[in-house]
Amino acid sequence: VHVGAGGRTWSADRLVACAGLQSDRVARLAGLDIDFRIIPFRGEYFTVARTDLVHRMIYPVPDPDLPFLGVHLTPTVHGGLTVGPNAVLGLAREGYTRFAFNAKDAREIAGFGGMWRLARANVATGARELRDSLFVRGYLRQCRKYCPSLTLADLQRAPAGIRAQAVRRDGSLVSDFLFVQTRRMLHVGNAPSPAATSSIPIGREIVARLARTAR
């Protein structure tokens, strides 16, 4: 496998691509025919001023139709407390700031039929997430389901994250791990939460898949 970038070329017997927000583009560059696109969803967090409110993680009951965690409260290792995230459609794959926009990314989202099918099936959910992103009081209502004593003054905006969510052409959200593989390449197309805490077993699975094709 030959990989070229920035005027340099690398060669390897096997290639593993864990490209996150760019995983579909990298797979297409490698010549693979894929039926999904990465749609970025911004997860907005707040830090909570009163750190004595919660001493354990508090999670909502998950929605089996959506692969998102929902707003939850998490004490941090530094003694702080965070709440979030929501899940708002992003218009920039690497746009971590509010209202970030990338013309290329936005065109790809608008031109992907799977995104429109997903939107039609989740109009109410999408509208609610957008409302709560624009208006902090709506976000607070979601948080107070699990911590009623929270007030508007408690919430302080924190850096957002972006979820690289794989969506198929039929509009379905990929809720499990997605691997695209040839004899010499393995592309990780989707790595759902908790990918970070499961990174070691995921790594073992990737190695095992490569070993099977090497036989």
Tab-separated table of C-alpha atoms in Angstrom:
chain	number	residue	atom	x	y	z
A	1	VAL	CA	0.000	0.000	0.000
A	2	HIS	CA	1.452	3.377	-1.027
A	3	VAL	CA	0.340	6.544	0.739
A	4	GLY	CA	1.262	9.992	-0.523
A	5	ALA	CA	0.810	13.272	1.362
A	6	GLY	CA	2.608	16.597	1.414
A	7	GLY	CA	5.066	15.567	-1.275
A	8	ARG	CA	6.150	12.422	0.609
A	9	THR	CA	5.309	8.754	0.044
A	10	TRP	CA	5.141	5.869	2.500
A	11	SER	CA	4.826	2.162	1.700
A	12	ALA	CA	3.529	-0.587	3.975
A	13	ASP	CA	2.314	-4.172	3.805
A	14	ARG	CA	-0.838	-3.213	5.713
A	15	LEU	CA	-2.676	0.073	6.193
A	16	VAL	CA	-4.987	0.897	9.095
A	17	ALA	CA	-6.908	4.156	8.697
A	18	CYS	CA	-8.526	5.612	11.825
A	19	ALA	CA	-9.441	8.965	10.314
A	20	GLY	CA	-12.396	9.953	12.466
A	21	LEU	CA	-14.143	12.953	10.929
A	22	GLN	CA	-12.397	12.282	7.608
A	23	SER	CA	-12.840	8.492	7.550
A	24	ASP	CA	-15.237	8.425	4.599
A	25	ARG	CA	-13.037	10.737	2.534
A	26	VAL	CA	-9.922	8.699	3.263
A	27	ALA	CA	-11.761	5.491	2.306
A	28	ARG	CA	-12.847	7.034	-0.998
A	29	LEU	CA	-9.294	8.253	-1.653
A	30	ALA	CA	-8.199	4.643	-1.194
A	31	GLY	CA	-10.610	3.588	-3.951
A	32	LEU	CA	-13.213	1.935	-1.749
A	33	ASP	CA	-16.911	1.977	-2.638
A	34	ILE	CA	-18.686	2.965	0.586
A	35	ASP	CA	-22.373	3.554	1.288
A	36	PHE	CA	-21.961	6.011	4.177
A	37	ARG	CA	-20.909	9.577	4.822
A	38	ILE	CA	-19.610	11.183	7.988
A	39	ILE	CA	-22.023	13.784	9.333
A	40	PRO	CA	-20.560	16.003	12.079
A	41	PHE	CA	-22.642	16.572	15.200
A	42	ARG	CA	-21.444	19.166	17.683
A	43	GLY	CA	-21.708	18.178	21.321
A	44	GLU	CA	-21.914	21.285	23.472
A	45	TYR	CA	-20.876	21.127	27.123
A	46	PHE	CA	-21.138	23.398	30.132
A	47	THR	CA	-19.130	23.418	33.305
A	48	VAL	CA	-21.185	23.703	36.492
A	49	ALA	CA	-20.154	26.365	38.976
A	50	ARG	CA	-21.365	24.404	42.022
A	51	THR	CA	-19.278	21.241	42.077
A	52	ASP	CA	-20.881	19.880	45.269
A	53	LEU	CA	-24.222	19.094	43.576
A	54	VAL	CA	-23.275	15.715	42.118
A	55	HIS	CA	-20.781	13.112	43.298
A	56	ARG	CA	-21.500	10.354	40.770
A	57	MET	CA	-22.155	10.273	37.042
A	58	ILE	CA	-25.839	10.707	36.166
A	59	TYR	CA	-26.978	9.483	32.750
A	60	PRO	CA	-30.390	9.548	31.061
A	61	VAL	CA	-32.065	6.365	29.891
A	62	PRO	CA	-30.736	5.953	26.323
A	63	ASP	CA	-32.956	6.318	23.276
A	64	PRO	CA	-32.582	3.052	21.322
A	65	ASP	CA	-33.339	4.879	18.057
A	66	LEU	CA	-30.428	7.323	18.391
A	67	PRO	CA	-26.748	6.583	19.068
A	68	PHE	CA	-26.254	9.681	21.238
A	69	LEU	CA	-25.644	9.676	24.975
A	70	GLY	CA	-27.902	12.573	25.821
A	71	VAL	CA	-27.189	15.268	28.394
A	72	HIS	CA	-25.498	13.822	31.473
A	73	LEU	CA	-23.650	15.105	34.536
A	74	THR	CA	-20.047	14.043	35.055
A	75	PRO	CA	-17.694	14.843	37.952
A	76	THR	CA	-14.168	15.320	36.586
A	77	VAL	CA	-10.846	14.038	37.919
A	78	HIS	CA	-9.913	17.649	38.715
A	79	GLY	CA	-12.860	18.119	41.070
A	80	GLY	CA	-15.078	19.952	38.595
A	81	LEU	CA	-18.472	19.081	37.169
A	82	THR	CA	-19.604	19.098	33.541
A	83	VAL	CA	-23.000	18.700	31.936
A	84	GLY	CA	-23.694	17.744	28.327
A	85	PRO	CA	-23.531	17.039	25.498
A	86	ASN	CA	-26.376	17.844	23.168
A	87	ALA	CA	-26.168	16.760	19.502
A	88	VAL	CA	-26.459	19.580	16.966
A	89	LEU	CA	-25.843	19.167	13.246
A	90	GLY	CA	-22.516	20.796	12.417
A	91	LEU	CA	-21.754	22.625	9.186
A	92	ALA	CA	-17.991	22.121	9.519
A	93	ARG	CA	-16.260	18.835	10.240
A	94	GLU	CA	-13.505	20.555	12.196
A	95	GLY	CA	-15.667	23.449	13.421
A	96	TYR	CA	-15.390	23.404	17.197
A	97	THR	CA	-16.547	26.991	17.703
A	98	ARG	CA	-20.200	28.049	17.745
A	99	PHE	CA	-21.655	28.774	14.299
A	100	ALA	CA	-18.567	27.389	12.532
A	101	PHE	CA	-19.119	26.978	8.794
A	102	ASN	CA	-17.133	25.270	6.042
A	103	ALA	CA	-18.501	25.591	2.512
A	104	LYS	CA	-17.144	22.235	1.299
A	105	ASP	CA	-18.493	20.361	4.307
A	106	ALA	CA	-21.874	22.078	4.065
A	107	ARG	CA	-22.183	21.251	0.345
A	108	GLU	CA	-21.427	17.586	1.011
A	109	ILE	CA	-24.041	17.421	3.762
A	110	ALA	CA	-26.663	19.114	1.575
A	111	GLY	CA	-25.866	16.874	-1.381
A	112	PHE	CA	-26.072	13.609	0.543
A	113	GLY	CA	-29.505	11.987	0.246
A	114	GLY	CA	-29.023	10.010	3.438
A	115	MET	CA	-28.867	13.248	5.417
A	116	TRP	CA	-32.240	14.392	4.094
A	117	ARG	CA	-33.810	11.023	4.895
A	118	LEU	CA	-32.370	11.209	8.414
A	119	ALA	CA	-33.672	14.765	8.866
A	120	ARG	CA	-37.203	13.869	7.755
A	121	ALA	CA	-37.326	11.003	10.220
A	122	ASN	CA	-36.112	13.157	13.135
A	123	VAL	CA	-37.625	16.612	12.580
A	124	ALA	CA	-38.831	17.091	16.156
A	125	THR	CA	-35.601	15.862	17.731
A	126	GLY	CA	-33.445	18.005	15.447
A	127	ALA	CA	-35.541	21.107	16.116
A	128	ARG	CA	-35.336	20.579	19.871
A	129	GLU	CA	-31.565	20.127	19.807
A	130	LEU	CA	-31.139	23.287	17.728
A	131	ARG	CA	-33.414	25.282	20.050
A	132	ASP	CA	-31.527	24.154	23.141
A	133	SER	CA	-28.241	25.030	21.444
A	134	LEU	CA	-29.363	28.571	20.651
A	135	PHE	CA	-31.114	29.236	23.976
A	136	VAL	CA	-29.410	28.222	27.202
A	137	ARG	CA	-32.723	28.092	29.090
A	138	GLY	CA	-33.811	25.195	26.893
A	139	TYR	CA	-30.520	23.418	27.591
A	140	LEU	CA	-31.060	24.043	31.304
A	141	ARG	CA	-34.478	22.352	31.131
A	142	GLN	CA	-32.812	19.190	29.841
A	143	CYS	CA	-30.231	19.322	32.631
A	144	ARG	CA	-32.796	19.889	35.371
A	145	LYS	CA	-34.497	16.594	34.586
A	146	TYR	CA	-31.550	14.984	36.389
A	147	CYS	CA	-30.421	17.814	38.674
A	148	PRO	CA	-33.442	20.039	39.533
A	149	SER	CA	-31.454	22.498	41.659
A	150	LEU	CA	-29.368	23.729	38.696
A	151	THR	CA	-29.836	27.390	37.810
A	152	LEU	CA	-28.919	29.436	34.759
A	153	ALA	CA	-26.061	31.043	36.689
A	154	ASP	CA	-24.522	27.600	37.266
A	155	LEU	CA	-23.890	26.943	33.565
A	156	GLN	CA	-20.666	28.207	32.008
A	157	ARG	CA	-19.898	27.318	28.386
A	158	ALA	CA	-17.091	24.817	27.894
A	159	PRO	CA	-15.295	23.636	24.725
A	160	ALA	CA	-17.468	21.563	22.398
A	161	GLY	CA	-16.656	18.234	20.818
A	162	ILE	CA	-17.617	16.904	17.410
A	163	ARG	CA	-18.950	13.417	16.882
A	164	ALA	CA	-18.017	11.758	13.602
A	165	GLN	CA	-21.338	10.024	12.936
A	166	ALA	CA	-21.582	7.638	9.996
A	167	VAL	CA	-24.911	7.846	8.147
A	168	ARG	CA	-25.877	5.415	5.394
A	169	ARG	CA	-27.519	6.339	2.096
A	170	ASP	CA	-30.889	5.113	3.396
A	171	GLY	CA	-30.726	7.665	6.217
A	172	SER	CA	-29.949	5.208	9.005
A	173	LEU	CA	-27.470	6.133	11.712
A	174	VAL	CA	-24.661	3.618	12.161
A	175	SER	CA	-24.798	2.798	15.861
A	176	ASP	CA	-22.091	0.116	15.950
A	177	PHE	CA	-18.476	-0.120	14.856
A	178	LEU	CA	-18.071	-0.018	11.092
A	179	PHE	CA	-15.013	-1.523	9.412
A	180	VAL	CA	-14.315	-1.429	5.677
A	181	GLN	CA	-11.617	-3.879	4.703
A	182	THR	CA	-9.623	-5.193	1.780
A	183	ARG	CA	-6.733	-7.676	1.847
A	184	ARG	CA	-4.225	-4.945	2.677
A	185	MET	CA	-6.321	-2.138	4.181
A	186	LEU	CA	-8.653	-1.707	7.115
A	187	HIS	CA	-10.615	1.532	7.484
A	188	VAL	CA	-12.465	2.340	10.708
A	189	GLY	CA	-15.558	4.067	9.357
A	190	ASN	CA	-17.462	4.499	12.618
A	191	ALA	CA	-16.374	4.222	16.241
A	192	PRO	CA	-19.295	4.900	18.605
A	193	SER	CA	-19.059	5.895	22.224
A	194	PRO	CA	-17.289	4.769	24.348
A	195	ALA	CA	-14.493	4.482	21.774
A	196	ALA	CA	-11.877	6.138	23.988
A	197	THR	CA	-12.423	3.945	27.052
A	198	SER	CA	-12.664	0.877	24.798
A	199	SER	CA	-9.581	1.772	22.746
A	200	ILE	CA	-7.507	-1.250	23.828
A	201	PRO	CA	-10.106	-3.925	22.905
A	202	ILE	CA	-10.849	-2.005	19.687
A	203	GLY	CA	-7.139	-2.128	18.866
A	204	ARG	CA	-7.096	-5.871	19.522
A	205	GLU	CA	-10.089	-6.339	17.208
A	206	ILE	CA	-8.362	-4.391	14.424
A	207	VAL	CA	-5.199	-6.474	14.763
A	208	ALA	CA	-7.242	-9.693	14.749
A	209	ARG	CA	-9.046	-8.625	11.564
A	210	LEU	CA	-5.739	-7.832	9.863
A	211	ALA	CA	-4.290	-11.167	10.962
A	212	ARG	CA	-7.223	-13.061	9.439
A	213	THR	CA	-6.725	-11.441	6.017
A	214	ALA	CA	-2.970	-12.076	6.132
A	215	ARG	CA	-3.410	-15.839	6.209
